[in-house]
């Protein structure tokens, strides 16, 4: 039976799913600014069709890049001719994706036979949305489902509201999956939803938190992109909006916020994976969140989940100056990273976006911070590059568990330090 399942999963996948046979992911270690510039030159050569998982920025940080099979040798030759060091992270991406597909098919089969949701496997959008309904009915005393808008392709944007009542209470915003290929974020978010709901009344910290504040959780910020990663291209990052005058589709929704929009670290080319869009908030997925937060009027923390690299970052990304609350945010980030590390020893690097990775404009936590939401943090979850965006499903629950400890540390601080 398992073989039939696997075969049907792979065969079904082969009908319209883009394949990555022979694609390699390299980790490149630069030693100086000159080598970084060489990689930036490589990045600008569109005919190579390179997909940078971690962009070239400074010599201190590694660069991860997916290379199509027919360009692997050319890129390696380029690196070798410039004496730039590299290693192979993923020998053949399709082998990893086939295993991922097989695990999903097997997980779905087990779910059907046990009639229960398995938090330790990756799910389609429909399955995630069905589970939101299930949580809202199972924990109806504190969980309700709101629709805050629709995606470009008219899919609903669903938020779970965790609340013990009262009107316009101070609240915490949490979202995941703004970059659609970062599957461990949507998977962690649904586990965290269940955790918050089931801990209320059992965990004193969560109970006191929800007795004072509400939590809003958007598990899939970019549903069109997420569906596309399941049906067509597992490596898709952007939205699916059409760009007038270009054959290239989509905008990087985390370069589309009204915070230094159009500045460094965002592209003006619609074919780029970091295309900022024609204007700030052009993407309805971004606009819906902005409108919700503005209309709510009492959001006290803005937390967003990305992958990968194991980072915990605060503003700014669009500029390299420290935020006014630098000392408090840095100390809180370090406390949260310590909580994360306490479970499985997973280490997170803490700092501002600009100093930790690179200058990047139009990001969500810069907008939220400038809007007056002091506790604005972005998490980059597991791992540090062994699997990158294709983290095995066996790591979903450990990732979610440790992430929750970091989130909870921040939420407790927000609860105890009203402003």
Coordinates of N, CA, C and O in Angstrom, one line a residue, residues 253-394:
X253 N 6.4 40.0 -0.9 CA 5.5 40.7 0.1 C 6.3 41.3 1.2 O 5.8 42.2 1.9
X254 N 7.5 40.8 1.5 CA 8.3 41.4 2.6 C 9.2 42.5 2.1 O 10.2 42.9 2.8
X255 N 9.0 43.0 0.9 CA 9.7 44.2 0.4 C 8.6 45.3 0.1 O 8.9 46.3 -0.5
X256 N 7.3 45.0 0.4 CA 6.2 45.8 -0.1 C 5.5 46.7 0.9 O 4.6 47.4 0.6
X257 N 6.1 46.6 2.2 CA 5.5 47.5 3.2 C 6.0 48.9 3.1 O 7.1 49.2 2.5
X258 N 5.3 49.8 3.7 CA 5.6 51.2 3.6 C 6.6 51.6 4.7 O 6.3 52.4 5.6
X259 N 7.8 51.1 4.5 CA 8.9 51.4 5.4 C 10.2 51.5 4.6 O 10.8 50.4 4.2
X260 N 10.6 52.7 4.2 CA 11.8 52.8 3.4 C 11.6 52.2 2.0 O 12.5 51.7 1.4
X261 N 10.3 52.1 1.6 CA 9.9 51.4 0.4 C 10.8 51.8 -0.8 O 11.0 53.0 -1.1
X262 N 11.3 50.8 -1.5 CA 12.1 51.0 -2.7 C 13.6 51.3 -2.5 O 14.3 51.6 -3.4
X263 N 14.0 51.2 -1.2 CA 15.4 51.5 -0.8 C 16.3 50.2 -1.1 O 15.9 49.3 -1.8
X264 N 17.4 50.2 -0.5 CA 18.4 49.1 -0.7 C 17.8 47.7 -0.3 O 16.9 47.7 0.6
X265 N 18.3 46.7 -0.9 CA 17.9 45.3 -0.6 C 16.5 44.9 -1.1 O 16.0 43.9 -0.7
X266 N 16.0 45.7 -2.0 CA 14.7 45.4 -2.7 C 15.0 45.7 -4.2 O 15.6 46.6 -4.5
X267 N 14.4 44.8 -5.0 CA 14.6 45.0 -6.5 C 13.5 45.7 -7.2 O 12.4 45.6 -6.8
X268 N 13.9 46.4 -8.2 CA 12.8 47.1 -9.1 C 12.5 46.2 -10.3 O 11.7 46.6 -11.1
X269 N 13.1 45.0 -10.4 CA 12.8 44.2 -11.5 C 11.7 43.1 -11.2 O 11.9 42.3 -10.2
X270 N 10.6 43.1 -11.9 CA 9.5 42.1 -11.6 C 10.0 40.7 -11.7 O 9.3 39.8 -11.1
X271 N 11.1 40.4 -12.3 CA 11.5 39.0 -12.4 C 12.4 38.6 -11.2 O 12.7 37.4 -11.0
X272 N 12.7 39.5 -10.3 CA 13.6 39.2 -9.2 C 12.7 38.6 -8.1 O 11.5 39.0 -7.9
X273 N 13.3 37.7 -7.3 CA 12.6 37.2 -6.1 C 12.4 38.2 -5.0 O 11.6 37.9 -4.1
X274 N 13.1 39.3 -5.1 CA 12.9 40.3 -4.1 C 12.3 41.6 -4.7 O 12.6 42.7 -4.2
X275 N 11.5 41.4 -5.7 CA 10.8 42.5 -6.4 C 9.9 43.2 -5.4 O 9.1 42.6 -4.8
X276 N 10.1 44.5 -5.3 CA 9.4 45.3 -4.2 C 7.9 45.6 -4.6 O 7.1 45.9 -3.7
X277 N 7.6 45.5 -5.9 CA 6.2 45.8 -6.3 C 6.2 47.2 -6.8 O 7.1 48.0 -6.7
X278 N 5.1 47.6 -7.5 CA 5.0 48.9 -8.1 C 4.9 50.1 -7.1 O 5.3 51.2 -7.4
X279 N 4.3 49.8 -5.9 CA 4.2 50.8 -4.9 C 4.0 50.1 -3.5 O 3.6 48.9 -3.5
X280 N 4.2 50.8 -2.5 CA 4.1 50.3 -1.1 C 2.6 49.8 -1.0 O 1.7 50.5 -1.4
X281 N 2.4 48.7 -0.3 CA 1.1 48.1 -0.1 C 0.3 47.7 -1.4 O -0.9 47.6 -1.4
X282 N 1.1 47.6 -2.5 CA 0.4 47.2 -3.7 C -0.2 45.8 -3.6 O -1.2 45.5 -4.3
X283 N 0.4 45.0 -2.8 CA -0.1 43.6 -2.6 C -1.3 43.5 -1.6 O -1.1 44.0 -0.5
X284 N -2.4 43.0 -2.0 CA -3.6 42.9 -1.2 C -3.3 42.1 0.1 O -3.9 42.4 1.1
X285 N -2.4 41.2 0.0 CA -2.0 40.4 1.2 C -1.4 41.3 2.3 O -1.6 41.1 3.5
X286 N -0.6 42.2 1.9 CA 0.1 43.2 2.8 C -0.9 44.2 3.2 O -1.1 44.5 4.4
X287 N -1.7 44.8 2.3 CA -2.7 45.8 2.6 C -3.7 45.3 3.6 O -4.1 46.1 4.5
X288 N -4.1 44.1 3.5 CA -5.1 43.5 4.4 C -4.6 43.5 5.9 O -5.4 43.8 6.8
X289 N -3.3 43.2 6.0 CA -2.8 43.2 7.4 C -2.6 44.6 7.9 O -3.0 44.9 9.1
X290 N -2.1 45.5 7.1 CA -2.0 46.9 7.5 C -3.3 47.5 7.9 O -3.5 48.1 9.0
X291 N -4.4 47.2 7.1 CA -5.7 47.8 7.4 C -6.2 47.2 8.7 O -6.8 47.9 9.5
X292 N -6.0 45.9 8.9 CA -6.5 45.2 10.1 C -5.8 45.8 11.4 O -6.5 46.2 12.4
X293 N -4.5 46.0 11.3 CA -3.8 46.5 12.4 C -4.2 48.0 12.7 O -4.4 48.4 13.9
X294 N -4.3 48.8 11.7 CA -4.7 50.2 11.8 C -6.1 50.3 12.4 O -6.4 51.1 13.3
X295 N -7.0 49.4 11.9 CA -8.4 49.5 12.4 C -8.5 49.0 13.8 O -9.4 49.4 14.6
X296 N -7.7 48.0 14.2 CA -7.7 47.5 15.6 C -7.3 48.6 16.5 O -8.0 48.8 17.6
X297 N -6.2 49.2 16.3 CA -5.7 50.4 17.0 C -5.0 50.1 18.4 O -4.6 51.0 19.0
X298 N -4.9 48.8 18.7 CA -4.3 48.6 20.1 C -3.4 47.3 20.0 O -3.3 46.6 21.0
X299 N -2.7 47.2 18.9 CA -1.7 46.1 18.7 C -0.4 46.5 19.4 O 0.1 47.5 19.1
X300 N 0.1 45.7 20.3 CA 1.2 46.0 21.1 C 2.5 45.3 20.7 O 3.6 45.6 21.1
X301 N 2.3 44.2 20.0 CA 3.5 43.4 19.5 C 3.2 42.9 18.1 O 2.1 42.5 17.8
X302 N 4.2 42.9 17.3 CA 4.1 42.4 15.9 C 5.3 41.4 15.7 O 6.4 41.8 15.7
X303 N 4.9 40.1 15.6 CA 5.9 39.0 15.5 C 5.6 38.3 14.2 O 4.5 37.9 13.9
X304 N 6.7 38.0 13.5 CA 6.6 37.3 12.2 C 7.6 36.2 12.1 O 8.7 36.3 12.5
X305 N 7.1 35.0 11.5 CA 7.9 33.8 11.4 C 8.4 33.7 9.9 O 7.6 33.6 9.0
X306 N 9.7 33.5 9.8 CA 10.3 33.2 8.5 C 11.2 32.0 8.7 O 11.5 31.5 9.8
X307 N 11.8 31.5 7.6 CA 12.9 30.5 7.7 C 13.8 30.8 6.5 O 13.4 31.4 5.5
X308 N 15.1 30.5 6.6 CA 15.8 29.8 7.6 C 17.0 30.6 8.0 O 17.3 31.6 7.4
X309 N 17.7 30.2 9.0 CA 19.0 30.8 9.5 C 19.2 30.9 11.0 O 20.2 31.2 11.5
X310 N 18.0 30.7 11.7 CA 18.1 30.8 13.2 C 18.5 32.1 13.7 O 19.6 32.3 14.3
X311 N 17.7 33.1 13.4 CA 17.9 34.5 13.7 C 16.7 35.0 14.5 O 15.6 34.6 14.2
X312 N 16.9 36.0 15.3 CA 15.9 36.7 16.0 C 16.2 38.2 15.8 O 17.2 38.7 16.4
X313 N 15.4 38.9 15.0 CA 15.8 40.2 14.6 C 14.7 41.3 15.0 O 13.5 41.0 14.9
X314 N 15.2 42.5 15.2 CA 14.4 43.6 15.5 C 14.7 44.7 14.5 O 15.7 44.6 13.7
X315 N 14.0 45.8 14.4 CA 14.3 46.9 13.4 C 15.7 47.5 13.7 O 16.2 47.4 14.8
X316 N 16.3 48.1 12.7 CA 15.7 48.3 11.3 C 16.4 47.5 10.3 O 17.5 47.0 10.4
X317 N 15.7 47.3 9.2 CA 16.2 46.7 8.0 C 16.5 47.7 6.9 O 17.4 47.7 6.1
X318 N 15.6 48.7 6.8 CA 15.7 49.7 5.7 C 16.8 50.8 6.0 O 17.2 51.5 5.0
X319 N 17.2 50.8 7.2 CA 18.3 51.7 7.5 C 19.2 51.1 8.6 O 18.7 50.1 9.2
X320 N 20.4 51.5 8.8 CA 21.3 50.8 9.7 C 21.5 51.6 11.0 O 22.5 51.3 11.7
X321 N 20.5 52.5 11.3 CA 20.6 53.1 12.6 C 19.8 52.3 13.7 O 18.9 51.6 13.3
X322 N 20.2 52.5 14.9 CA 19.5 51.7 16.0 C 18.1 52.3 16.2 O 17.9 53.5 16.2
X323 N 17.1 51.4 16.5 CA 15.8 51.9 16.9 C 15.9 52.6 18.3 O 16.8 52.3 19.1
X324 N 14.9 53.4 18.6 CA 14.9 54.2 19.8 C 14.9 53.2 21.0 O 15.5 53.5 22.1
X325 N 14.2 52.1 20.9 CA 14.1 51.1 22.0 C 15.2 50.0 21.9 O 15.0 48.9 22.4
X326 N 16.3 50.3 21.3 CA 17.3 49.3 21.0 C 17.7 48.5 22.2 O 17.7 47.2 22.1
X327 N 18.0 49.1 23.3 CA 18.5 48.4 24.5 C 17.4 47.3 25.0 O 17.8 46.2 25.3
X328 N 16.2 47.8 25.0 CA 15.1 46.9 25.5 C 14.9 45.7 24.5 O 14.7 44.6 24.9
X329 N 14.8 46.1 23.2 CA 14.6 45.0 22.2 C 15.7 44.0 22.2 O 15.5 42.8 22.0
X330 N 16.9 44.5 22.3 CA 18.1 43.6 22.2 C 18.1 42.7 23.4 O 18.3 41.5 23.3
X331 N 17.8 43.2 24.6 CA 17.8 42.4 25.8 C 16.7 41.3 25.7 O 16.9 40.2 26.1
X332 N 15.5 41.8 25.3 CA 14.4 40.9 25.1 C 14.6 39.8 24.1 O 14.3 38.6 24.3
X333 N 15.3 40.2 23.0 CA 15.6 39.2 21.9 C 16.6 38.2 22.5 O 16.4 37.0 22.2
X334 N 17.5 38.6 23.3 CA 18.5 37.7 23.9 C 17.8 36.7 24.9 O 18.1 35.5 24.9
X335 N 16.9 37.3 25.6 CA 16.2 36.4 26.6 C 15.3 35.4 25.9 O 15.3 34.2 26.3
X336 N 14.7 35.8 24.8 CA 13.9 34.9 24.0 C 14.8 33.8 23.3 O 14.4 32.6 23.3
X337 N 16.0 34.2 22.8 CA 16.9 33.2 22.2 C 17.4 32.2 23.3 O 17.5 31.0 23.0
X338 N 17.5 32.7 24.5 CA 18.0 31.8 25.6 C 16.8 30.8 25.9 O 17.1 29.6 26.1
X339 N 15.6 31.2 25.8 CA 14.5 30.3 26.0 C 14.4 29.2 24.9 O 14.1 28.1 25.1
X340 N 14.7 29.7 23.7 CA 14.7 28.8 22.5 C 15.8 27.7 22.7 O 15.5 26.5 22.6
X341 N 16.9 28.2 23.1 CA 18.1 27.3 23.3 C 17.9 26.3 24.4 O 18.4 25.2 24.4
X342 N 17.0 26.6 25.4 CA 16.9 25.8 26.6 C 16.3 24.4 26.2 O 16.4 23.5 27.0
X343 N 15.6 24.3 25.1 CA 14.9 23.0 24.8 C 15.8 22.0 24.1 O 16.0 20.9 24.6
X344 N 16.3 22.3 22.9 CA 17.1 21.4 22.2 C 18.5 21.9 21.9 O 19.2 21.3 21.0
X345 N 18.8 23.1 22.5 CA 20.2 23.6 22.2 C 20.3 24.4 20.9 O 21.4 24.7 20.5
X346 N 19.2 24.7 20.3 CA 19.2 25.4 19.0 C 19.6 26.9 19.3 O 19.0 27.6 20.1
X347 N 20.7 27.3 18.6 CA 21.2 28.7 18.9 C 20.7 29.7 17.8 O 20.7 29.4 16.6
X348 N 20.2 30.8 18.3 CA 19.7 31.9 17.5 C 20.6 33.1 17.6 O 21.0 33.4 18.8
X349 N 20.9 33.8 16.5 CA 21.7 35.0 16.6 C 20.7 36.2 16.7 O 19.7 36.2 16.0
X350 N 21.0 37.1 17.6 CA 20.1 38.2 17.9 C 20.7 39.5 17.4 O 21.9 39.8 17.6
X351 N 19.9 40.4 16.8 CA 20.4 41.7 16.4 C 19.4 42.4 15.5 O 18.3 41.9 15.2
X352 N 19.7 43.6 15.0 CA 18.9 44.3 14.1 C 19.0 43.6 12.7 O 20.0 43.0 12.5
X353 N 18.0 43.8 11.9 CA 18.1 43.2 10.5 C 19.3 43.7 9.8 O 20.0 42.9 9.2
X354 N 19.6 45.0 9.8 CA 20.7 45.5 9.0 C 22.0 45.0 9.5 O 22.9 44.7 8.7
X355 N 22.2 44.9 10.8 CA 23.5 44.4 11.3 C 23.6 42.9 11.3 O 24.7 42.3 11.3
X356 N 22.5 42.2 11.3 CA 22.5 40.7 11.4 C 22.6 40.0 10.0 O 23.3 39.1 9.8
X357 N 21.8 40.6 9.1 CA 21.9 40.0 7.7 C 22.3 41.1 6.7 O 23.5 41.1 6.4
X358 N 21.4 41.9 6.3 CA 21.7 42.9 5.3 C 20.6 44.0 5.3 O 19.6 43.8 5.8
X359 N 21.0 45.1 4.7 CA 20.0 46.2 4.5 C 18.9 45.7 3.6 O 19.1 45.1 2.5
X360 N 17.6 45.8 4.1 CA 16.5 45.3 3.2 C 15.3 46.3 3.5 O 14.9 46.4 4.7
X361 N 14.8 46.9 2.5 CA 13.7 47.9 2.7 C 12.4 47.3 2.5 O 12.2 46.2 1.8
X362 N 11.3 47.9 3.0 CA 10.0 47.5 2.8 C 9.5 46.3 3.6 O 8.6 45.6 3.2
X363 N 10.2 46.0 4.7 CA 9.9 44.8 5.5 C 8.8 45.1 6.6 O 8.6 46.2 7.0
X364 N 8.1 44.0 7.0 CA 6.9 44.2 7.9 C 7.3 44.8 9.2 O 6.6 45.7 9.7
X365 N 8.4 44.3 9.9 CA 8.6 44.8 11.3 C 9.1 46.2 11.3 O 8.9 46.9 12.3
X366 N 9.7 46.7 10.2 CA 10.1 48.1 10.2 C 8.8 48.9 10.1 O 8.7 50.0 10.8
X367 N 7.9 48.5 9.3 CA 6.6 49.2 9.2 C 5.9 49.2 10.6 O 5.5 50.3 11.1
X368 N 5.8 48.1 11.2 CA 5.0 48.0 12.5 C 5.7 48.8 13.6 O 5.0 49.5 14.3
X369 N 7.1 48.8 13.6 CA 7.8 49.6 14.6 C 7.6 51.1 14.4 O 7.3 51.8 15.3
X370 N 7.7 51.5 13.1 CA 7.5 52.9 12.8 C 6.1 53.4 13.0 O 5.8 54.5 13.3
X371 N 5.2 52.4 13.0 CA 3.7 52.7 13.2 C 3.5 52.8 14.7 O 2.4 53.3 15.1
X372 N 4.4 52.5 15.5 CA 4.3 52.7 17.0 C 4.2 51.4 17.8 O 3.9 51.4 19.0
X373 N 4.4 50.2 17.1 CA 4.3 48.9 17.8 C 5.7 48.6 18.2 O 6.6 48.1 17.4
X374 N 6.0 48.9 19.5 CA 7.4 48.8 20.0 C 8.0 47.4 19.9 O 9.1 47.2 19.4
X375 N 7.2 46.4 20.2 CA 7.7 45.0 20.3 C 7.5 44.4 18.9 O 6.6 43.6 18.7
X376 N 8.4 44.7 18.0 CA 8.4 44.1 16.6 C 9.6 43.3 16.4 O 10.7 43.7 16.4
X377 N 9.4 42.0 16.1 CA 10.4 41.0 15.9 C 10.2 40.1 14.8 O 9.0 39.6 14.6
X378 N 11.2 39.7 14.1 CA 11.2 38.7 13.0 C 12.0 37.5 13.4 O 13.2 37.7 13.8
X379 N 11.4 36.3 13.4 CA 12.2 35.1 13.7 C 12.5 34.4 12.3 O 11.7 34.4 11.4
X380 N 13.8 33.9 12.2 CA 14.1 33.0 11.1 C 14.4 31.7 11.8 O 15.3 31.5 12.6
X381 N 13.5 30.7 11.5 CA 13.5 29.4 12.2 C 14.6 28.5 11.6 O 15.4 28.9 10.8
X382 N 14.6 27.2 12.0 CA 15.6 26.3 11.5 C 15.6 26.2 10.0 O 14.6 26.4 9.4
X383 N 16.7 25.7 9.4 CA 17.9 25.4 10.1 C 19.0 26.4 9.8 O 18.6 27.5 9.5
X384 N 20.3 26.0 9.7 CA 21.3 27.0 9.3 C 21.8 26.6 7.9 O 22.9 27.0 7.5
X385 N 21.1 25.7 7.2 CA 21.5 25.5 5.8 C 21.6 24.1 5.4 O 21.8 23.8 4.2
X386 N 21.6 23.1 6.3 CA 21.7 21.7 5.8 C 20.5 21.4 4.9 O 20.7 20.7 3.9
X387 N 19.4 21.8 5.2 CA 18.2 21.6 4.3 C 17.6 22.9 3.8 O 16.9 22.9 2.8
X388 N 17.8 24.0 4.6 CA 17.3 25.3 4.1 C 15.8 25.3 4.1 O 15.1 25.0 5.1
X389 N 15.2 25.6 2.9 CA 13.7 25.7 2.8 C 13.0 24.3 2.8 O 11.8 24.3 2.9
X390 N 13.8 23.3 2.7 CA 13.2 21.9 2.6 C 13.5 21.1 3.8 O 13.9 20.0 3.8
X391 N 13.3 21.8 5.0 CA 13.5 21.1 6.3 C 12.6 19.9 6.4 O 11.4 19.9 6.1
X392 N 13.2 18.7 6.8 CA 12.4 17.5 6.9 C 11.2 17.7 7.9 O 11.4 18.4 8.9
X393 N 10.1 17.0 7.5 CA 8.9 17.1 8.4 C 9.2 16.6 9.8 O 8.5 17.1 10.8
X394 N 10.2 15.8 10.0 CA 10.5 15.3 11.3 C 11.0 16.4 12.2 O 11.0 16.2 13.5

